[in-house]
Short mmCIF file of C-alpha atoms in Angstrom, two decimals:
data_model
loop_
_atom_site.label_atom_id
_atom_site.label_comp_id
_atom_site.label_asym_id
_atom_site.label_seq_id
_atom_site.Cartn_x
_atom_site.Cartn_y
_atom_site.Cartn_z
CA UNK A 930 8.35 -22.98 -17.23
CA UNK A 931 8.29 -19.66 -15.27
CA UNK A 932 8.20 -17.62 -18.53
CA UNK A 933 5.26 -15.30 -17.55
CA UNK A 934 7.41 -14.08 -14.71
CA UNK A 935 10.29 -13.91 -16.58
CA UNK A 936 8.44 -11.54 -19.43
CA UNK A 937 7.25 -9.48 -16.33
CA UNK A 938 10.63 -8.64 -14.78
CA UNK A 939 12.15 -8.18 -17.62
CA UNK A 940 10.15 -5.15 -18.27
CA UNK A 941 12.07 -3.33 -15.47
CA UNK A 942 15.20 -5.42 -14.72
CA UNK A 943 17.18 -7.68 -17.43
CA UNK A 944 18.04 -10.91 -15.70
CA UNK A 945 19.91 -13.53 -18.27
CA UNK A 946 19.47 -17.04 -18.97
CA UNK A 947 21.55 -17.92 -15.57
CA UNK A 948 20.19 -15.59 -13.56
CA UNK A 949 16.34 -17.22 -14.91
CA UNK A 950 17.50 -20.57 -13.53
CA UNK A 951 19.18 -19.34 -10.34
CA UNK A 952 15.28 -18.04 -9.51
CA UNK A 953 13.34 -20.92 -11.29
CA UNK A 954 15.08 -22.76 -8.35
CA UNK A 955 13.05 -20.84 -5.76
CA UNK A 956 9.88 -20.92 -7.13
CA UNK A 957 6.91 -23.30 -7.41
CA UNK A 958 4.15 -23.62 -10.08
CA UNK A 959 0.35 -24.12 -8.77
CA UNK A 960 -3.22 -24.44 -9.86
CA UNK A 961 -6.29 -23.74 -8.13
CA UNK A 962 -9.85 -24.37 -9.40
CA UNK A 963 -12.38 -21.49 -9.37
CA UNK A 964 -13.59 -20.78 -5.90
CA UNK A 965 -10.37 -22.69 -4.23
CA UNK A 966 -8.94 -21.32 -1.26
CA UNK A 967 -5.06 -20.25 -1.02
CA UNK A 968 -5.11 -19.07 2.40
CA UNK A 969 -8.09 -18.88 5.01
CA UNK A 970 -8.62 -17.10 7.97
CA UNK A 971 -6.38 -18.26 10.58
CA UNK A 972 -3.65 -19.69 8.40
CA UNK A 973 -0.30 -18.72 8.52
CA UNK A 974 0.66 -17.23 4.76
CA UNK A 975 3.15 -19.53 2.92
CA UNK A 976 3.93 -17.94 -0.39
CA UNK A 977 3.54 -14.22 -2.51
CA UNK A 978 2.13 -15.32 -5.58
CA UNK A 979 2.02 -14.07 -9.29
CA UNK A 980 -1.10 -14.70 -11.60
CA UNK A 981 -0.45 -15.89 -14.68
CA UNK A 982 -3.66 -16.83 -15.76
CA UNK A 983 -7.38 -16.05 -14.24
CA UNK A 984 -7.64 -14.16 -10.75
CA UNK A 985 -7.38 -14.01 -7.29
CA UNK A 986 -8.82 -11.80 -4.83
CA UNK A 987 -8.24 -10.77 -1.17
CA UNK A 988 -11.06 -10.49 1.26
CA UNK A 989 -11.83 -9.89 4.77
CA UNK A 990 -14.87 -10.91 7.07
CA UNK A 991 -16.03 -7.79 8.72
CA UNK A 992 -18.04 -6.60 11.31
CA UNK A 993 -21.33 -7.50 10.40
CA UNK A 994 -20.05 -10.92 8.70
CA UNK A 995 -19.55 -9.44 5.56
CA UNK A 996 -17.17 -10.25 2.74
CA UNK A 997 -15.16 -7.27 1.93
CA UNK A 998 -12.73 -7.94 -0.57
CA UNK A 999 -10.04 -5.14 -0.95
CA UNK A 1000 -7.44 -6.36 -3.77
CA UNK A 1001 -7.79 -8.24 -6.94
CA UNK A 1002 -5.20 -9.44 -8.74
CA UNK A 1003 -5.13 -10.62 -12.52
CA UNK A 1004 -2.53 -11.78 -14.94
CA UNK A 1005 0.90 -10.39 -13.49
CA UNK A 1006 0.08 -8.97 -10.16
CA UNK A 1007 1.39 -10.39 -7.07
CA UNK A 1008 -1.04 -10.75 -3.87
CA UNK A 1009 -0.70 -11.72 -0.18
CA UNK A 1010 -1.06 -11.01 2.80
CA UNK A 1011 2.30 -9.17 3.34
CA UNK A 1012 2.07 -8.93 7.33
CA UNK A 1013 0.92 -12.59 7.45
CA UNK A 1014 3.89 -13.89 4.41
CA UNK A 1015 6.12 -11.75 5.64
CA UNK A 1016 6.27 -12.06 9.95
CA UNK A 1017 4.54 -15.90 9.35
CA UNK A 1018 1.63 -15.17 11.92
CA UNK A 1019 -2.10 -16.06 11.27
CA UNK A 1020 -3.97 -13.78 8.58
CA UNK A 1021 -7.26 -12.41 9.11
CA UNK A 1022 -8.03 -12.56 5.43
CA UNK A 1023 -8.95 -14.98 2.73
CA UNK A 1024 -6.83 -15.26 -0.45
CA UNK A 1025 -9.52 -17.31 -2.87
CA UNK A 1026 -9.30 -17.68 -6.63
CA UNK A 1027 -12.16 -15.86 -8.43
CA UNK A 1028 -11.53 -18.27 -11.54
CA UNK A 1029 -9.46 -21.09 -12.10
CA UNK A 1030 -6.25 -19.22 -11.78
CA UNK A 1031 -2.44 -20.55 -12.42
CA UNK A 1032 0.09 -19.23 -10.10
CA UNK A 1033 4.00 -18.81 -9.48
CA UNK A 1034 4.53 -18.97 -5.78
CA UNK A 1035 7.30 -17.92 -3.80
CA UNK A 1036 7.06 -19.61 -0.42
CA UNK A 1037 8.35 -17.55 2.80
CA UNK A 1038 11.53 -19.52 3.02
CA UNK A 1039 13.02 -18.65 -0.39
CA UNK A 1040 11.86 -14.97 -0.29
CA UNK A 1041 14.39 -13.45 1.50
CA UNK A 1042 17.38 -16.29 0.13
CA UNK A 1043 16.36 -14.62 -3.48
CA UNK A 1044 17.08 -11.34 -2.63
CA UNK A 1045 20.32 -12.32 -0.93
CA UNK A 1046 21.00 -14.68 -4.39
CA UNK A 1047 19.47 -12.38 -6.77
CA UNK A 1048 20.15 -8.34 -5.77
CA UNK A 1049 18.53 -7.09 -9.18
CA UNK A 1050 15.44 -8.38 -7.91
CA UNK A 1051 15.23 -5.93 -5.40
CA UNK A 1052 14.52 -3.00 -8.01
CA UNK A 1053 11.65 -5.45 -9.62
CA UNK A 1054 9.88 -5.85 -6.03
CA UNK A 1055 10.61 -2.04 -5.25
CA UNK A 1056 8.93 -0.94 -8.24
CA UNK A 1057 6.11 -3.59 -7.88
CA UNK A 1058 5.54 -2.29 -4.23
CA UNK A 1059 5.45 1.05 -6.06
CA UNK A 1060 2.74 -0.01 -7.68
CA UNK A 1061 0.55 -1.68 -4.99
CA UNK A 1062 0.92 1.22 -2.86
CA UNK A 1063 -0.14 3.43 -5.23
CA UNK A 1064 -3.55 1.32 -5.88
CA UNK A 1065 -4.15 0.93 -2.36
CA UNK A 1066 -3.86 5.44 -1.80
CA UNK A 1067 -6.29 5.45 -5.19
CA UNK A 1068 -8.62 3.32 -3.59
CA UNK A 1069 -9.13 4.73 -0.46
CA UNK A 1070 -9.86 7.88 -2.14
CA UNK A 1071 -11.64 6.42 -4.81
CA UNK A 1072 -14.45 4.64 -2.05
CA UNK A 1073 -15.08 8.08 -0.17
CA UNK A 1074 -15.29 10.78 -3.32
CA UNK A 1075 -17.73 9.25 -5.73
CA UNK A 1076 -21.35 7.94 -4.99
CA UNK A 1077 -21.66 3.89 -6.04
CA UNK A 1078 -23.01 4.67 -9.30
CA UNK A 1079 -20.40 6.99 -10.15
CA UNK A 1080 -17.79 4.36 -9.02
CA UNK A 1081 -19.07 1.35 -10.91
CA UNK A 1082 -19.32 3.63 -13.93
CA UNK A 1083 -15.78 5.02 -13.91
CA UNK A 1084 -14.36 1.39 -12.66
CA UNK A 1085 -16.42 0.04 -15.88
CA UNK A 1086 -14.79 2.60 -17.97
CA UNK A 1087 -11.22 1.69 -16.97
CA UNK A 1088 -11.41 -1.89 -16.64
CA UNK A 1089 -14.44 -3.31 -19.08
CA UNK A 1090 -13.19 -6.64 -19.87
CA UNK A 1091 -12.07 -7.49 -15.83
CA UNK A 1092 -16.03 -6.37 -14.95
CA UNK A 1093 -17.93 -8.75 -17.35
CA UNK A 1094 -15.32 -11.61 -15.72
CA UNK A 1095 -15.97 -11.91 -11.83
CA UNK A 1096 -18.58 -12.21 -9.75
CA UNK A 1097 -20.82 -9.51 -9.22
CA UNK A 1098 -20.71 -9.72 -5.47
CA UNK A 1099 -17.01 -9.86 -5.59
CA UNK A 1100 -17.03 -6.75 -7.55
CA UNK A 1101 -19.79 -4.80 -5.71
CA UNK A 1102 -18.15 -6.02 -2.26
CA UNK A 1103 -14.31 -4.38 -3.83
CA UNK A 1104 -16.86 -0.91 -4.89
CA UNK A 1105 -18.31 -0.81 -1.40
CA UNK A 1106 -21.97 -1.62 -2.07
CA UNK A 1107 -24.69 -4.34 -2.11
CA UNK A 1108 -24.52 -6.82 -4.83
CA UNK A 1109 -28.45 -5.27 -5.45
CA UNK A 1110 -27.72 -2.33 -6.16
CA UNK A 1111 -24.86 -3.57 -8.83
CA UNK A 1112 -28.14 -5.15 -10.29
CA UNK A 1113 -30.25 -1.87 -10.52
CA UNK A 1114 -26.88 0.07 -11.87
CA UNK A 1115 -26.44 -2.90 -14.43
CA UNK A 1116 -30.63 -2.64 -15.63
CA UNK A 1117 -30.10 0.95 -15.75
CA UNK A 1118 -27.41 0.67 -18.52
CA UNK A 1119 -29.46 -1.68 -20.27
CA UNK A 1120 -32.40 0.34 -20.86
CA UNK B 715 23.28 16.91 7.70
CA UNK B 716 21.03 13.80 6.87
CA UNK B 717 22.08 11.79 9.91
CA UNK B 718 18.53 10.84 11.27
CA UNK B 719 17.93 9.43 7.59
CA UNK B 720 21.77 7.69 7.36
CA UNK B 721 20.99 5.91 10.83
CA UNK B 722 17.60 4.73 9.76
CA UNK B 723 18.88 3.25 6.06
CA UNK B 724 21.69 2.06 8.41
CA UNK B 725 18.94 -0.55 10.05
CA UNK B 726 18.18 -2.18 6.41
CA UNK B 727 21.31 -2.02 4.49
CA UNK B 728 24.91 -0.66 5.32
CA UNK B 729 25.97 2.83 3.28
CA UNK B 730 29.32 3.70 3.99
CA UNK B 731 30.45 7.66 4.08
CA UNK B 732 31.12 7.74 0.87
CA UNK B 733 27.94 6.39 -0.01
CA UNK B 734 26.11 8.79 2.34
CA UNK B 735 27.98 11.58 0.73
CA UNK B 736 26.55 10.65 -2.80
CA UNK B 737 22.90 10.34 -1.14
CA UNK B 738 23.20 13.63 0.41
CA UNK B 739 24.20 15.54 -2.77
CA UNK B 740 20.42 14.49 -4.14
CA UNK B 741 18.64 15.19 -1.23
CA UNK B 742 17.82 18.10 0.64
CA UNK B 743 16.04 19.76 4.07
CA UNK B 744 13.10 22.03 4.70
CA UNK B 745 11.08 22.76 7.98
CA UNK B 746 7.51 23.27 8.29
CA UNK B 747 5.59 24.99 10.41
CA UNK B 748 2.52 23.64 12.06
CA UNK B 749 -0.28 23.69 9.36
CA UNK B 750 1.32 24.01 6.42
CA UNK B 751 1.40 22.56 3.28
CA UNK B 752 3.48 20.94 1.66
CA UNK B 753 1.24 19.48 -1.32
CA UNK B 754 -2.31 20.89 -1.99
CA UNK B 755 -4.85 19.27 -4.47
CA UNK B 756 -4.29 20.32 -7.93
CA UNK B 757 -0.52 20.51 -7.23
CA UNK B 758 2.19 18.04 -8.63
CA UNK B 759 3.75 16.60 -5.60
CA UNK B 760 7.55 17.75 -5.99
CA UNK B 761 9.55 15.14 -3.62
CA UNK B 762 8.99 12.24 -1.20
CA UNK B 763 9.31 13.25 2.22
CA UNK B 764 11.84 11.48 5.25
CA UNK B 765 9.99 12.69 8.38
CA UNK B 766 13.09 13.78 11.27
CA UNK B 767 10.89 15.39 13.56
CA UNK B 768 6.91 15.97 13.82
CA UNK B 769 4.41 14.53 11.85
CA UNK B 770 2.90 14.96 8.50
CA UNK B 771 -0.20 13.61 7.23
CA UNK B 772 -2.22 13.02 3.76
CA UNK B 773 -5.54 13.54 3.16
CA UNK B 774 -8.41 14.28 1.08
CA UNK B 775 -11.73 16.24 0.64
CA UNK B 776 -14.95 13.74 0.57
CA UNK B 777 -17.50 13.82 -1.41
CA UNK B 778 -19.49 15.42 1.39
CA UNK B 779 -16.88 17.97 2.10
CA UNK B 780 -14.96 16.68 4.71
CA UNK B 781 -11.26 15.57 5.34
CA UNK B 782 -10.10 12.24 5.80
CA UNK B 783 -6.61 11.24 6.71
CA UNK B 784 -5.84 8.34 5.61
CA UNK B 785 -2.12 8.28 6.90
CA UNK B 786 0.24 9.72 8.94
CA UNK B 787 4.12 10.06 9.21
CA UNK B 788 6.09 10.61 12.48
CA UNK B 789 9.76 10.38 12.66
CA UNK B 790 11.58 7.73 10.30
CA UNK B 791 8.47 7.29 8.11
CA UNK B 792 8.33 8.31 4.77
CA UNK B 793 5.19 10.17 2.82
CA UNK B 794 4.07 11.17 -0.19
CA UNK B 795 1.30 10.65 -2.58
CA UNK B 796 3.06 8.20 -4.69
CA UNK B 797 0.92 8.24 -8.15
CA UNK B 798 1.67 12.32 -8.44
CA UNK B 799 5.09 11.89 -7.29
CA UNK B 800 5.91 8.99 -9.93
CA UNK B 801 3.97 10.78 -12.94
CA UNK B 802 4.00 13.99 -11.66
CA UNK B 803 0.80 14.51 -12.26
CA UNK B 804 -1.89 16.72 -10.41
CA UNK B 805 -2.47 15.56 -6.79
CA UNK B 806 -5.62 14.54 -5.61
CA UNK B 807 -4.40 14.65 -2.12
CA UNK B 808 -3.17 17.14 0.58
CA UNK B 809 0.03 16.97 2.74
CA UNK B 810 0.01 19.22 5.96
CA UNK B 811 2.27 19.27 8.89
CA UNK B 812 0.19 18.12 11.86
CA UNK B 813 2.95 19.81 13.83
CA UNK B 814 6.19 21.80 13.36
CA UNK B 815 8.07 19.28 11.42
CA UNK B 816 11.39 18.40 9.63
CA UNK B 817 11.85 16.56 6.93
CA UNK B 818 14.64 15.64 4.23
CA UNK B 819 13.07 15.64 0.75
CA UNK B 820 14.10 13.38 -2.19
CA UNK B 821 12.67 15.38 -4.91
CA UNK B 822 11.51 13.39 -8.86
CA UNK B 823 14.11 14.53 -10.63
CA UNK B 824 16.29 13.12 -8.40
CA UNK B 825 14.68 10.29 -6.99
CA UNK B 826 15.53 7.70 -10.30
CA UNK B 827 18.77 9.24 -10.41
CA UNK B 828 19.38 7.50 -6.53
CA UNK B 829 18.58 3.81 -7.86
CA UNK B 830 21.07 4.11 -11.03
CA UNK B 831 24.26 5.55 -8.93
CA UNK B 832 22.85 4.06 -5.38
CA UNK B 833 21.76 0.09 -6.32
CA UNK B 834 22.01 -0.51 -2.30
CA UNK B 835 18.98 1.71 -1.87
CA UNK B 836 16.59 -0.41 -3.66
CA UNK B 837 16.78 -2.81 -0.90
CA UNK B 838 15.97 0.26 1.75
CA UNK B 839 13.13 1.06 -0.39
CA UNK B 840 11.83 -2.06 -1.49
CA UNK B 841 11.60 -2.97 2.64
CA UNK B 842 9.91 0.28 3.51
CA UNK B 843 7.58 0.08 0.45
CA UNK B 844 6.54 -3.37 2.34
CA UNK B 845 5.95 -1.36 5.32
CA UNK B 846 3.94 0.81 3.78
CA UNK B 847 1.53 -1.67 1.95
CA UNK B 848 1.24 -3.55 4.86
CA UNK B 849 -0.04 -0.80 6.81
CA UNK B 850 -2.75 -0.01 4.00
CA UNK B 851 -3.58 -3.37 4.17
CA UNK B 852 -4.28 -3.81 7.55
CA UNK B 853 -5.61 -0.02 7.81
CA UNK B 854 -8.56 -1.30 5.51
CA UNK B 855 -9.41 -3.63 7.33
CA UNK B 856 -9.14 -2.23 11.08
CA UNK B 857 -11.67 0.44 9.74
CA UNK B 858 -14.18 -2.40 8.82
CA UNK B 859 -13.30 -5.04 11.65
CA UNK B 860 -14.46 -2.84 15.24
CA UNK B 861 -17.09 -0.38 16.52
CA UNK B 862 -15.65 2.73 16.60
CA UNK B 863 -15.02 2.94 20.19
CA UNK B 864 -13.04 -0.53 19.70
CA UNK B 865 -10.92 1.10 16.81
CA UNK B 866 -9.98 4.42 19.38
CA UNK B 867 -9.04 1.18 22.19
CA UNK B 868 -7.19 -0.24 19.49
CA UNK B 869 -5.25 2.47 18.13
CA UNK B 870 -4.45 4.62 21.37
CA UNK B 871 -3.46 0.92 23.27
CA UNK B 872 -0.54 0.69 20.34
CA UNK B 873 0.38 4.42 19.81
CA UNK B 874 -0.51 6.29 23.23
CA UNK B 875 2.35 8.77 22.84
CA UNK B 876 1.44 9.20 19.58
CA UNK B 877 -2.74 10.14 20.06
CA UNK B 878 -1.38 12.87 22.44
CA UNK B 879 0.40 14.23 20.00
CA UNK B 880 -2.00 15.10 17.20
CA UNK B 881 -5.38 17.02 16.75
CA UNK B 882 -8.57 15.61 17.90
CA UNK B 883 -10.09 16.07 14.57
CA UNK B 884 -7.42 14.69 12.88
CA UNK B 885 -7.31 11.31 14.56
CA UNK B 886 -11.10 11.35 14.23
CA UNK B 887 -10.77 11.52 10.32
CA UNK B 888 -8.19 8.91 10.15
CA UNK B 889 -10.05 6.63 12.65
CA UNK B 890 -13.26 7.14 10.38
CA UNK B 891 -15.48 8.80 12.82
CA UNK B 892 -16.63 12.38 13.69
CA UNK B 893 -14.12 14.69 16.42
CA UNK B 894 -17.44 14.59 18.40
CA UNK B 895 -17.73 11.19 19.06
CA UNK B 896 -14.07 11.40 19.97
CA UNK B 897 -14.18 13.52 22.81
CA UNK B 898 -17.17 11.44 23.91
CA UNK B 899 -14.83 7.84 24.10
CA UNK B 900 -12.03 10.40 25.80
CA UNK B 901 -14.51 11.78 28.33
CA UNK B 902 -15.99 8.59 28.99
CA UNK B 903 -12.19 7.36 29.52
CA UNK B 904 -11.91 9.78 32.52
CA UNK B 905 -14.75 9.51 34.64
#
């Protein structure tokens, strides 16, 4: 039932067939049509989830009441608001699927009962922290060296196929410009 | 030797001595003087870095030139930049002691070794690895949310001790806004 997840850890932690259930007893399965909200503004975060099929993305209102979205996250990444999951206070973001997306949730109540039942998790979550953290230090950088056109073309480069998927003004709102001027890069490349 | 380091893994998960003794054989100490480096772009970054007293903070060069911080370590943080560190690979990044600071150093080579004889420490890690990401997530969006007068409010109402501390111009960078309009919001603070 869980076997995406189970595929995923067990590319940096074996856990055996008992071990599988032990976890398959904390988790929950969900599916959430394209544009479907998992958390809003306000909302306390119930669950870290794992994609394991379409997308989800994180986003933020800002200042000027304008959607900045700051994580994707496509088949086997984890997203959610970790301040809001973990401490159970409001969020000040939006966790929305970008597609029709299925999930594997685990809610705030069984997060800390499967480390306690499971300590090889620990090592998976470690190194998929690793991970996160690292994205979110590229990012940052990434936003402030290159112009926009120089961003969209080397995020194009890396990830092709995830580009021609979402929404442009998802995707020009994650490189930090105007949905336009996505339009005028994507003529350019045309012609 | 390591006892600021012992105490703080102490608060997540209990090492006994002959556990710490282990630990300390992989790690080791160095002291920095104000302004130097400890990682310079171009450079693999050797070790991730305990901070026991001072502060250290990363940063990069813009594409116009000029330095942003985007985070700092005081005492019982860790920091490095964690894609060169993993990979060791080139840095994109600098790390600079804001002030004269001591840290204790887990260098690569050393740093899977830890997991495999120390399981306990994937817990510490895998708890301040959540730290971390949930500072870079909120970080993003603080620097989007409020005018930049609200963000120096913000900032210096949670860590007063702590904008004391460090450079003008390097709070400016990390706050996203120039060390002149800084000393404006401080002067305007005083009169």
């Amino acid at each position: 039932m869980y076997k995406a997840l189970y595929n995923h850890i067990n590319r940096f932690v074996d856990l055996n067939n008992d071990e599988q259930e032990i976890l398959a007893s904390l988790l929950k399965s969900f599916s959430f049509k394209k544009k479907a909200y998992l958390l809003e503004e306000g909302q306390i975060c119930r669950a870290n989830y794992f994609v394991v099929k379409g997308c989800l993305r994180l986003y933020f209102i800002d200042i000027k009441g304008v959607e900045q979205t700051t994580q994707f996250a496509i088949e086997n990444w984890w997203l959610t608001d970790l301040t809001s999951f973990l401490i159970q206070q409001p969020s000040e973001f939006f966790i929305q699927a970008a597609e029709t997306t299925e999930v594997i949730a685990i809610e705030h109540h069984q997060y800390d009962e499967m480390f306690k039942i499971l300590p090889k998790i620990e090592r998976y979550f470690r190194l998929i922290l690793q991970k996160n953290h690292q994205a979110a230090q590229r990012r940052i950088k990434f936003l402030s060296s290159f112009t926009a056109e120089e961003r969209y073309r080397h995020f194009n480069g890396l990830f092709p196929e995830f580009v021609q998927r979402i929404p442009q003004y998802m995707l020009a709102s994650y490189l930090g410009f105007t949905p336009g001027f996505l339009s005028k890069i994507r003529a350019k490349k045309v012609f």
